[in-house]
PDB file of C-alpha atoms and ligand atoms in Angstrom:
ATOM      1  CA  MET A   1     -10.316  19.719 -41.122  1.00 53.00           C
ATOM      2  CA  GLU A   2      -7.070  17.544 -40.246  1.00 62.00           C
ATOM      3  CA  THR A   3      -3.328  19.810 -41.661  1.00 72.00           C
ATOM      4  CA  PRO A   4      -1.684  17.706 -43.710  1.00 84.00           C
ATOM      5  CA  VAL A   5       1.318  16.504 -43.271  1.00 94.00           C
ATOM      6  CA  LYS A   6       4.215  18.296 -45.048  1.00 97.00           C
ATOM      7  CA  LEU A   7       5.840  16.785 -47.619  1.00 98.00           C
ATOM      8  CA  ILE A   8       9.895  17.590 -47.703  1.00 98.00           C
ATOM      9  CA  VAL A   9      12.094  16.539 -50.907  1.00 98.00           C
ATOM     10  CA  GLY A  10      15.640  17.192 -51.491  1.00 98.00           C
ATOM     11  CA  ASN A  11      16.791  17.836 -55.104  1.00 98.00           C
ATOM     12  CA  TRP A  12      20.064  16.793 -55.599  1.00 98.00           C
ATOM     13  CA  LYS A  13      20.494  17.492 -59.250  1.00 98.00           C
ATOM     14  CA  MET A  14      23.949  16.910 -60.712  1.00 98.00           C
ATOM     15  CA  ASN A  15      25.433  16.448 -57.423  1.00 98.00           C
ATOM     16  CA  GLY A  16      26.787  12.815 -55.547  1.00 98.00           C
ATOM     17  CA  LEU A  17      29.031  10.209 -56.402  1.00 98.00           C
ATOM     18  CA  THR A  18      29.214   7.584 -54.218  1.00 98.00           C
ATOM     19  CA  PRO A  19      30.718   8.622 -50.747  1.00 98.00           C
ATOM     20  CA  ALA A  20      27.336  10.897 -50.786  1.00 98.00           C
ATOM     21  CA  LEU A  21      25.435   7.850 -49.901  1.00 98.00           C
ATOM     22  CA  ASP A  22      26.766   8.339 -46.339  1.00 98.00           C
ATOM     23  CA  GLU A  23      24.162  11.751 -46.648  1.00 98.00           C
ATOM     24  CA  ALA A  24      21.584   9.660 -46.847  1.00 98.00           C
ATOM     25  CA  GLY A  25      22.738   6.450 -44.322  1.00 98.00           C
ATOM     26  CA  ALA A  26      22.680   9.542 -41.610  1.00 98.00           C
ATOM     27  CA  LEU A  27      19.342  11.348 -43.071  1.00 98.00           C
ATOM     28  CA  ARG A  28      17.973   8.137 -42.221  1.00 98.00           C
ATOM     29  CA  GLN A  29      19.054   7.766 -39.447  1.00 98.00           C
ATOM     30  CA  ALA A  30      18.383  10.177 -37.787  1.00 98.00           C
ATOM     31  CA  LEU A  31      14.789   9.957 -39.204  1.00 98.00           C
ATOM     32  CA  GLU A  32      14.914   6.538 -37.090  1.00 98.00           C
ATOM     33  CA  ALA A  33      16.007   7.746 -34.294  1.00 98.00           C
ATOM     34  CA  ASP A  34      13.620  10.456 -33.755  1.00 97.00           C
ATOM     35  CA  PRO A  35      10.737  10.146 -36.388  1.00 97.00           C
ATOM     36  CA  VAL A  36       9.447  13.450 -37.767  1.00 97.00           C
ATOM     37  CA  ASN A  37       5.556  13.733 -38.832  1.00 95.00           C
ATOM     38  CA  ALA A  38       5.969  14.796 -42.473  1.00 97.00           C
ATOM     39  CA  ARG A  39       6.774  12.896 -45.330  1.00 98.00           C
ATOM     40  CA  VAL A  40      10.516  13.034 -46.441  1.00 98.00           C
ATOM     41  CA  GLY A  41      11.638  12.443 -50.160  1.00 98.00           C
ATOM     42  CA  LEU A  42      15.671  12.060 -51.521  1.00 98.00           C
ATOM     43  CA  CYS A  43      16.022  12.763 -55.643  1.00 99.00           C
ATOM     44  CA  PRO A  44      19.391  12.161 -56.590  1.00 98.00           C
ATOM     45  CA  PRO A  45      21.242  12.170 -59.702  1.00 98.00           C
ATOM     46  CA  ALA A  46      20.062   8.175 -61.768  1.00 98.00           C
ATOM     47  CA  THR A  47      23.395   6.639 -61.128  1.00 98.00           C
ATOM     48  CA  LEU A  48      22.647   7.115 -57.265  1.00 98.00           C
ATOM     49  CA  ILE A  49      19.528   6.013 -57.401  1.00 98.00           C
ATOM     50  CA  ALA A  50      19.817   1.165 -57.428  1.00 98.00           C
ATOM     51  CA  PRO A  51      22.529   2.145 -54.468  1.00 98.00           C
ATOM     52  CA  MET A  52      20.678   5.023 -51.994  1.00 98.00           C
ATOM     53  CA  ALA A  53      17.557   2.208 -52.731  1.00 98.00           C
ATOM     54  CA  SER A  54      19.651  -0.345 -50.456  1.00 98.00           C
ATOM     55  CA  THR A  55      21.062   2.397 -48.302  1.00 98.00           C
ATOM     56  CA  LEU A  56      17.294   3.955 -47.706  1.00 98.00           C
ATOM     57  CA  GLY A  57      16.148   0.826 -47.225  1.00 97.00           C
ATOM     58  CA  ALA A  58      12.602   0.756 -46.003  1.00 96.00           C
ATOM     59  CA  GLY A  59      13.210   3.477 -44.105  1.00 97.00           C
ATOM     60  CA  PRO A  60      11.417   6.465 -43.425  1.00 98.00           C
ATOM     61  CA  VAL A  61      12.861   8.163 -45.979  1.00 98.00           C
ATOM     62  CA  GLU A  62      11.659   8.046 -49.946  1.00 98.00           C
ATOM     63  CA  LEU A  63      13.349   7.788 -53.362  1.00 98.00           C
ATOM     64  CA  GLY A  64      12.452   9.645 -56.105  1.00 98.00           C
ATOM     65  CA  GLY A  65      14.436  10.629 -59.752  1.00 98.00           C
ATOM     66  CA  GLN A  66      14.854  13.997 -60.983  1.00 98.00           C
ATOM     67  CA  ASP A  67      13.337  13.804 -64.478  1.00 98.00           C
ATOM     68  CA  CYS A  68      11.797  10.402 -66.849  1.00 98.00           C
ATOM     69  CA  HIS A  69      11.910  10.271 -70.325  1.00 98.00           C
ATOM     70  CA  ASP A  70       8.018  10.396 -71.614  1.00 98.00           C
ATOM     71  CA  LYS A  71       8.557   6.507 -73.547  1.00 98.00           C
ATOM     72  CA  ASP A  72       9.171   3.321 -71.640  1.00 98.00           C
ATOM     73  CA  SER A  73      12.004   2.539 -73.939  1.00 98.00           C
ATOM     74  CA  GLY A  74      13.001   2.880 -77.109  1.00 98.00           C
ATOM     75  CA  ALA A  75      15.887   4.742 -78.608  1.00 98.00           C
ATOM     76  CA  PHE A  76      16.877   7.449 -76.869  1.00 98.00           C
ATOM     77  CA  THR A  77      20.284   7.168 -76.448  1.00 98.00           C
ATOM     78  CA  GLY A  78      21.523   8.678 -72.646  1.00 97.00           C
ATOM     79  CA  SER A  79      17.829   9.401 -71.621  1.00 98.00           C
ATOM     80  CA  VAL A  80      16.051   6.959 -67.981  1.00 98.00           C
ATOM     81  CA  SER A  81      13.012   5.518 -68.305  1.00 98.00           C
ATOM     82  CA  ALA A  82      10.055   6.280 -66.290  1.00 98.00           C
ATOM     83  CA  PRO A  83      10.230   1.885 -65.526  1.00 98.00           C
ATOM     84  CA  MET A  84      13.521   2.347 -65.121  1.00 98.00           C
ATOM     85  CA  LEU A  85      13.334   5.513 -61.936  1.00 98.00           C
ATOM     86  CA  ALA A  86      11.310   2.278 -60.637  1.00 98.00           C
ATOM     87  CA  ASP A  87      13.240  -0.651 -61.375  1.00 98.00           C
ATOM     88  CA  ALA A  88      16.074   1.049 -58.935  1.00 98.00           C
ATOM     89  CA  GLY A  89      13.993   1.656 -56.787  1.00 98.00           C
ATOM     90  CA  ALA A  90      12.031   5.368 -56.872  1.00 98.00           C
ATOM     91  CA  ARG A  91       8.981   6.314 -56.463  1.00 98.00           C
ATOM     92  CA  LEU A  92       8.961   9.966 -56.595  1.00 98.00           C
ATOM     93  CA  VAL A  93       9.541  11.859 -60.306  1.00 98.00           C
ATOM     94  CA  ILE A  94      10.650  16.016 -60.044  1.00 98.00           C
ATOM     95  CA  LEU A  95       9.358  16.050 -63.714  1.00 98.00           C
ATOM     96  CA  GLY A  96       9.142  19.952 -65.529  1.00 98.00           C
ATOM     97  CA  HIS A  97      12.269  21.078 -63.455  1.00 98.00           C
ATOM     98  CA  SER A  98      13.438  24.487 -64.645  1.00 98.00           C
ATOM     99  CA  GLU A  99      16.598  24.215 -65.266  1.00 97.00           C
ATOM    100  CA  ARG A 100      15.041  21.310 -67.729  1.00 97.00           C
ATOM    101  CA  ARG A 101      13.181  23.544 -68.914  1.00 97.00           C
ATOM    102  CA  GLU A 102      15.193  26.151 -69.493  1.00 94.00           C
ATOM    103  CA  GLY A 103      18.680  23.782 -70.395  1.00 94.00           C
ATOM    104  CA  CYS A 104      16.906  21.369 -71.702  1.00 95.00           C
ATOM    105  CA  GLY A 105      13.518  23.740 -73.605  1.00 96.00           C
ATOM    106  CA  GLU A 106      11.530  21.258 -71.854  1.00 97.00           C
ATOM    107  CA  THR A 107       7.545  22.677 -72.867  1.00 98.00           C
ATOM    108  CA  ASP A 108       4.611  22.472 -70.958  1.00 98.00           C
ATOM    109  CA  ALA A 109       3.540  19.557 -72.969  1.00 98.00           C
ATOM    110  CA  ASP A 110       6.139  17.854 -72.740  1.00 98.00           C
ATOM    111  CA  VAL A 111       6.219  17.828 -68.798  1.00 98.00           C
ATOM    112  CA  ALA A 112       2.763  16.424 -69.439  1.00 98.00           C
ATOM    113  CA  ALA A 113       3.908  14.192 -71.477  1.00 98.00           C
ATOM    114  CA  LYS A 114       6.279  13.049 -68.609  1.00 98.00           C
ATOM    115  CA  VAL A 115       3.863  12.625 -65.847  1.00 98.00           C
ATOM    116  CA  GLU A 116       1.309  10.790 -67.633  1.00 97.00           C
ATOM    117  CA  ALA A 117       4.857   8.397 -67.669  1.00 98.00           C
ATOM    118  CA  ALA A 118       5.270   8.262 -64.698  1.00 98.00           C
ATOM    119  CA  LEU A 119       1.807   7.139 -63.686  1.00 97.00           C
ATOM    120  CA  ARG A 120       2.069   4.460 -66.203  1.00 97.00           C
ATOM    121  CA  ALA A 121       5.089   3.621 -63.676  1.00 98.00           C
ATOM    122  CA  GLY A 122       3.049   3.748 -61.051  1.00 98.00           C
ATOM    123  CA  LEU A 123       5.845   7.028 -59.367  1.00 98.00           C
ATOM    124  CA  GLU A 124       4.584   9.611 -57.982  1.00 98.00           C
ATOM    125  CA  PRO A 125       5.861  13.010 -59.649  1.00 98.00           C
ATOM    126  CA  ILE A 126       7.039  16.823 -58.772  1.00 98.00           C
ATOM    127  CA  VAL A 127       5.345  18.897 -61.296  1.00 98.00           C
ATOM    128  CA  CYS A 128       7.491  22.099 -61.225  1.00 98.00           C
ATOM    129  CA  VAL A 129       6.154  25.636 -62.180  1.00 98.00           C
ATOM    130  CA  GLY A 130       8.413  28.915 -61.731  1.00 98.00           C
ATOM    131  CA  GLU A 131       8.024  32.421 -63.226  1.00 98.00           C
ATOM    132  CA  SER A 132      11.784  34.219 -64.250  1.00 97.00           C
ATOM    133  CA  LEU A 133      12.119  37.975 -62.790  1.00 97.00           C
ATOM    134  CA  GLU A 134      11.469  39.256 -65.785  1.00 97.00           C
ATOM    135  CA  THR A 135       7.782  37.628 -65.596  1.00 98.00           C
ATOM    136  CA  ARG A 136       7.678  38.728 -61.814  1.00 97.00           C
ATOM    137  CA  GLU A 137       8.770  42.378 -62.680  1.00 96.00           C
ATOM    138  CA  ALA A 138       5.991  42.858 -65.459  1.00 98.00           C
ATOM    139  CA  GLY A 139       3.473  41.517 -62.731  1.00 97.00           C
ATOM    140  CA  GLN A 140       3.180  38.791 -64.572  1.00 98.00           C
ATOM    141  CA  ALA A 141       3.622  35.915 -61.599  1.00 98.00           C
ATOM    142  CA  VAL A 142       0.703  34.609 -61.041  1.00 98.00           C
ATOM    143  CA  ALA A 143       0.011  33.984 -64.730  1.00 98.00           C
ATOM    144  CA  PHE A 144       2.146  32.850 -65.936  1.00 98.00           C
ATOM    145  CA  VAL A 145       2.739  30.378 -62.468  1.00 98.00           C
ATOM    146  CA  THR A 146      -1.400  29.314 -63.346  1.00 98.00           C
ATOM    147  CA  ALA A 147      -0.690  28.344 -66.561  1.00 98.00           C
ATOM    148  CA  GLN A 148       1.938  26.385 -66.643  1.00 98.00           C
ATOM    149  CA  VAL A 149      -0.101  24.428 -63.541  1.00 97.00           C
ATOM    150  CA  ARG A 150      -2.825  24.887 -66.631  1.00 96.00           C
ATOM    151  CA  ALA A 151      -0.776  22.890 -69.559  1.00 97.00           C
ATOM    152  CA  SER A 152       1.400  20.970 -67.211  1.00 98.00           C
ATOM    153  CA  LEU A 153      -1.046  18.677 -65.759  1.00 96.00           C
ATOM    154  CA  PRO A 154      -2.707  15.429 -68.072  1.00 95.00           C
ATOM    155  CA  ASP A 155      -5.978  14.280 -67.575  1.00 92.00           C
ATOM    156  CA  ALA A 156      -4.145  11.080 -65.716  1.00 93.00           C
ATOM    157  CA  LEU A 157      -3.695  13.188 -62.342  1.00 93.00           C
ATOM    158  CA  LYS A 158      -8.012  13.701 -62.054  1.00 92.00           C
ATOM    159  CA  GLU A 159      -7.675   9.921 -59.900  1.00 86.00           C
ATOM    160  CA  ARG A 160      -3.737  10.020 -59.033  1.00 93.00           C
ATOM    161  CA  THR A 161      -1.860  11.044 -56.093  1.00 94.00           C
ATOM    162  CA  PHE A 162       1.005  13.917 -57.359  1.00 97.00           C
ATOM    163  CA  ALA A 163       2.467  17.192 -55.553  1.00 98.00           C
ATOM    164  CA  VAL A 164       2.987  20.366 -57.519  1.00 98.00           C
ATOM    165  CA  ALA A 165       6.472  22.705 -56.359  1.00 98.00           C
ATOM    166  CA  TYR A 166       6.647  26.921 -56.891  1.00 98.00           C
ATOM    167  CA  GLU A 167      10.128  27.041 -57.792  1.00 98.00           C
ATOM    168  CA  PRO A 168      10.336  30.594 -58.737  1.00 98.00           C
ATOM    169  CA  ILE A 169      13.645  30.740 -60.775  1.00 98.00           C
ATOM    170  CA  TRP A 170      15.897  33.682 -59.981  1.00 97.00           C
ATOM    171  CA  ALA A 171      14.902  31.946 -56.311  1.00 97.00           C
ATOM    172  CA  ILE A 172      16.905  28.782 -57.269  1.00 97.00           C
ATOM    173  CA  GLY A 173      20.092  28.701 -56.309  1.00 95.00           C
ATOM    174  CA  THR A 174      20.592  32.241 -55.464  1.00 96.00           C
ATOM    175  CA  GLY A 175      19.907  33.259 -52.101  1.00 94.00           C
ATOM    176  CA  LEU A 176      16.872  35.041 -52.568  1.00 95.00           C
ATOM    177  CA  THR A 177      13.208  34.289 -52.060  1.00 96.00           C
ATOM    178  CA  PRO A 178      10.310  36.146 -51.781  1.00 97.00           C
ATOM    179  CA  THR A 179       8.486  37.551 -49.271  1.00 98.00           C
ATOM    180  CA  LEU A 180       5.786  35.741 -47.394  1.00 98.00           C
ATOM    181  CA  ASP A 181       3.163  37.430 -48.764  1.00 98.00           C
ATOM    182  CA  GLN A 182       4.561  36.091 -52.365  1.00 98.00           C
ATOM    183  CA  ILE A 183       5.102  33.130 -51.948  1.00 98.00           C
ATOM    184  CA  ALA A 184       1.358  32.828 -50.226  1.00 98.00           C
ATOM    185  CA  GLU A 185      -0.673  34.859 -52.941  1.00 98.00           C
ATOM    186  CA  VAL A 186       1.173  32.374 -55.835  1.00 98.00           C
ATOM    187  CA  HIS A 187       0.087  29.441 -53.590  1.00 98.00           C
ATOM    188  CA  ALA A 188      -3.266  30.715 -53.404  1.00 98.00           C
ATOM    189  CA  ALA A 189      -3.859  31.066 -57.112  1.00 98.00           C
ATOM    190  CA  ILE A 190      -1.886  27.448 -58.244  1.00 98.00           C
ATOM    191  CA  ARG A 191      -4.684  25.916 -55.560  1.00 98.00           C
ATOM    192  CA  ALA A 192      -7.026  26.972 -57.128  1.00 97.00           C
ATOM    193  CA  ALA A 193      -6.074  26.169 -60.274  1.00 97.00           C
ATOM    194  CA  LEU A 194      -5.769  22.810 -59.869  1.00 97.00           C
ATOM    195  CA  VAL A 195      -9.082  22.613 -58.600  1.00 96.00           C
ATOM    196  CA  GLU A 196      -9.993  23.744 -62.007  1.00 95.00           C
ATOM    197  CA  ARG A 197      -7.481  21.542 -63.722  1.00 94.00           C
ATOM    198  CA  VAL A 198      -7.767  18.084 -61.872  1.00 93.00           C
ATOM    199  CA  GLY A 199     -11.013  18.178 -59.652  1.00 92.00           C
ATOM    200  CA  GLU A 200     -10.731  16.800 -55.977  1.00 91.00           C
ATOM    201  CA  ALA A 201      -7.681  16.439 -56.374  1.00 91.00           C
ATOM    202  CA  GLY A 202      -6.456  19.053 -57.156  1.00 94.00           C
ATOM    203  CA  HIS A 203      -7.415  20.408 -53.053  1.00 94.00           C
ATOM    204  CA  ARG A 204      -5.487  16.951 -52.011  1.00 94.00           C
ATOM    205  CA  ALA A 205      -1.849  17.877 -54.012  1.00 96.00           C
ATOM    206  CA  PRO A 206       0.413  18.620 -51.572  1.00 98.00           C
ATOM    207  CA  ILE A 207       2.119  22.450 -52.856  1.00 98.00           C
ATOM    208  CA  LEU A 208       5.530  22.450 -52.534  1.00 98.00           C
ATOM    209  CA  TYR A 209       7.868  25.850 -52.150  1.00 98.00           C
ATOM    210  CA  GLY A 210      11.872  25.367 -53.672  1.00 98.00           C
ATOM    211  CA  GLY A 211      13.919  28.428 -54.095  1.00 98.00           C
ATOM    212  CA  SER A 212      16.444  28.676 -50.801  1.00 97.00           C
ATOM    213  CA  MET A 213      14.620  26.558 -48.827  1.00 98.00           C
ATOM    214  CA  LYS A 214      17.322  26.389 -46.249  1.00 97.00           C
ATOM    215  CA  PRO A 215      17.680  26.301 -42.647  1.00 97.00           C
ATOM    216  CA  ASP A 216      16.953  29.551 -40.986  1.00 97.00           C
ATOM    217  CA  ASN A 217      14.463  30.112 -43.626  1.00 97.00           C
ATOM    218  CA  ALA A 218      11.981  26.953 -43.509  1.00 98.00           C
ATOM    219  CA  ALA A 219       9.743  27.690 -40.613  1.00 98.00           C
ATOM    220  CA  ASP A 220       8.617  30.798 -41.663  1.00 98.00           C
ATOM    221  CA  ILE A 221       7.092  29.867 -45.178  1.00 98.00           C
ATOM    222  CA  LEU A 222       6.664  26.275 -44.063  1.00 98.00           C
ATOM    223  CA  ALA A 223       3.995  27.933 -42.476  1.00 97.00           C
ATOM    224  CA  VAL A 224       2.803  30.429 -45.540  1.00 98.00           C
ATOM    225  CA  PRO A 225      -0.578  29.316 -45.778  1.00 95.00           C
ATOM    226  CA  ASP A 226      -1.347  26.653 -48.862  1.00 96.00           C
ATOM    227  CA  VAL A 227       2.904  25.654 -48.270  1.00 98.00           C
ATOM    228  CA  GLY A 228       1.789  21.455 -47.844  1.00 98.00           C
ATOM    229  CA  GLY A 229       5.885  21.188 -47.862  1.00 98.00           C
ATOM    230  CA  GLY A 230       9.718  21.862 -49.408  1.00 98.00           C
ATOM    231  CA  LEU A 231      11.307  20.807 -52.189  1.00 98.00           C
ATOM    232  CA  VAL A 232      15.052  21.670 -51.140  1.00 98.00           C
ATOM    233  CA  GLY A 233      18.606  22.162 -53.694  1.00 98.00           C
ATOM    234  CA  GLY A 234      21.520  22.883 -52.245  1.00 97.00           C
ATOM    235  CA  ALA A 235      20.795  22.754 -48.772  1.00 98.00           C
ATOM    236  CA  SER A 236      19.004  19.349 -48.813  1.00 98.00           C
ATOM    237  CA  LEU A 237      23.397  18.133 -50.111  1.00 98.00           C
ATOM    238  CA  LYS A 238      24.228  17.566 -46.644  1.00 98.00           C
ATOM    239  CA  ALA A 239      21.970  15.475 -44.068  1.00 98.00           C
ATOM    240  CA  GLU A 240      22.420  17.946 -40.849  1.00 97.00           C
ATOM    241  CA  ASP A 241      21.298  21.243 -42.944  1.00 97.00           C
ATOM    242  CA  PHE A 242      18.333  18.708 -44.482  1.00 98.00           C
ATOM    243  CA  ILE A 243      17.900  17.253 -41.340  1.00 98.00           C
ATOM    244  CA  ARG A 244      16.917  20.673 -39.890  1.00 98.00           C
ATOM    245  CA  ILE A 245      14.588  22.148 -42.560  1.00 98.00           C
ATOM    246  CA  ILE A 246      12.035  19.143 -41.658  1.00 98.00           C
ATOM    247  CA  ARG A 247      12.545  19.920 -38.332  1.00 97.00           C
ATOM    248  CA  ALA A 248      10.989  22.184 -39.151  1.00 96.00           C
ATOM    249  CA  ALA A 249       8.234  21.452 -40.651  1.00 93.00           C
TER     250      ALA A 249
HETATM  251  P1  PGA B   1      17.435  25.257 -54.093  1.00 87.52           P
HETATM  252  O1  PGA B   1      17.332  24.399 -55.865  1.00 87.52           O
HETATM  253  O2  PGA B   1      16.785  24.864 -52.781  1.00 87.52           O
HETATM  254  O3  PGA B   1      19.284  25.449 -54.688  1.00 87.52           O
HETATM  255  O4  PGA B   1      17.290  26.859 -53.961  1.00 87.52           O
HETATM  256  C1  PGA B   1      15.902  24.349 -55.188  1.00 87.52           C
HETATM  257  C2  PGA B   1      16.062  23.912 -56.531  1.00 87.52           C
HETATM  258  O5  PGA B   1      15.924  23.808 -57.476  1.00 87.52           O
HETATM  259  O6  PGA B   1      14.822  21.896 -56.047  1.00 87.52           O
END
């Protein structure tokens, strides 16, 4: 079977003012000058999506949001809907990031409703799962993550294109990463849960690894069986670092 191309997505989180568009422009230029055999995405804060759509144009970098509301419009002050992301030029959307699950109290059911909203708007969801250090130390990482997969993915995904990101919470922004064996173990378990949950679509969906992915560890992590790409936070803010990760794919 042909190996599917990797999906490498940058998550800028709440970072980036207008001058940061230059980093997106530099990324586009670098990938146009020397193309890679990978899909590349950037998810800036909502305020930069529309201007970044101009920066990225029809080039090789896909654009995404970092969250969306589960309703398409209405009286939800401060929220951004999936149709709004699509209207601004996004094609992807990160959903269920641990910073939203923990910081904003999002449950698996909330995430599933957001995934449905994203699909209605024609966006490709990247659904995040991952255990805390406490859960890992209790030997429950696989059970916890597979339960999140089952409960965060709606039936509507059966016919659709989507990705899952395994992001151990204790690895995010800490410089710590799981061992390659630990990554392989969780990715295999996620694959099995995906297939059980959504059938054929679960075989196709890339499973990204996220959490302190850097230029110097990306090649090893991306070579682990069933690691279909990366979700990169801090190291995606500078085009120079992000390109080194992308070239490792
Ligand atoms: P990090 O973040 O690469 O800065 O650890 C990853 C993420 O939270 O998506």
